[in-house]
Amino acid sequence: MYIAGRQLNYDYVMPGWATILRNLMTTIRTAKNNNAEYKIYWERKVSKILPRDNNNNITDFTLPAFNIFFKNNIAINYIPNDSNIISTWNLNVFEEDICENFSKEYLHDLLNACKYEGGKYNIQKQLPDYTNMIPINIKEKYCECLNELELNDDILNSINNFYNNNFDETTISLIIRTWPEDKNRAKMFILDEFTSYINKYYKKNKIFISVDTDPNLFIDLFKQKCSNNIFFYNTYDTNYIDIYKKALINLYLASKTYVIIGSRHSNYPEFCWWLSNCKSKFIAI
């Protein structure tokens, strides 16, 4: 048995959905390649002193059960002795992936470009449309794993209702990270890079925006330089269960546009591209 155990690395709060699901994708694919069963470890201890909790005014720290989100019966709250724990959120490269044109190292960097940490390549900056270079067979294998997850009906209905009432064929997704809790990464956010790109290529498009700060304030700032019709899905709440529900809905909504533009070195916008079954165009800025 292989267990997705990224959550074991967090002793204060659940990791974000993109991190959780990337970890699960690698776990599922590893299990399939070994004709084995897979599970996800779903047990947390939460401290109430984390800054982001104070910022969000969370009053209920009850953790959501996995079956609130997905129909799949794969969550466990213990680690069997004979199991293999996979804790990475990297998308791993398997022997069947290696081809004549790409080394294992380069494939790893392509699949995990959002995790640049000063290594040999900064692919997201050098090749903003790098996702086109990922071999089709690798995309298909990982999408097959991701598509095994089946959303609960209420979440799927919320996604479809909001999409049908707000999106149109011109809508693009804009996922921006300002990194309010990380002074070093906050330096990577430059608003003009996004507004200049939008004005150059998508000036007339409707924009679904996802941002890690107050969306109303951010939209006011953004519209000083762009005239697009901009809207968002409200993810604010005061309890973990609804916060994680809304965050998952937001993730799936952002994946439904034909173009996804997102901040470099965040796994969230790139994961929206995976959720599109790699059909959307993804640009990292």
CSV table of C-alpha atoms in Angstrom, one decimal, residues 13 42 49 74-75 85 88 137-138 141 164 182 200 207 209 214 218 230 232 250 264 283:
chain,number,residue,atom,x,y,z
A,13,VAL,CA,-2.6,23.5,9.5
A,42,TRP,CA,-6.1,12.5,6.7
A,49,ILE,CA,-1.5,30.7,16.7
A,74,ILE,CA,-9.4,6.4,0.3
A,75,ALA,CA,-8.8,8.4,3.5
A,85,ILE,CA,4.6,6.8,2.7
A,88,THR,CA,6.7,14.8,-1.6
A,137,ASN,CA,2.3,10.5,-22.4
A,138,ILE,CA,3.3,12.0,-19.1
A,141,LYS,CA,-0.7,9.3,-17.1
A,164,ASN,CA,-22.9,28.9,-15.6
A,182,ASP,CA,6.6,35.6,3.2
A,200,LYS,CA,-1.2,43.5,-24.3
A,207,ILE,CA,-11.3,37.8,-15.9
A,209,ILE,CA,-9.4,36.3,-10.4
A,214,ASP,CA,-8.6,40.9,0.0
A,218,PHE,CA,-7.0,44.0,-5.1
A,230,ILE,CA,-13.2,41.2,-13.2
A,232,PHE,CA,-14.1,36.3,-8.1
A,250,ASN,CA,-12.2,28.0,-6.4
A,264,ARG,CA,5.6,32.0,-10.9
A,283,ILE,CA,1.3,31.2,-18.7
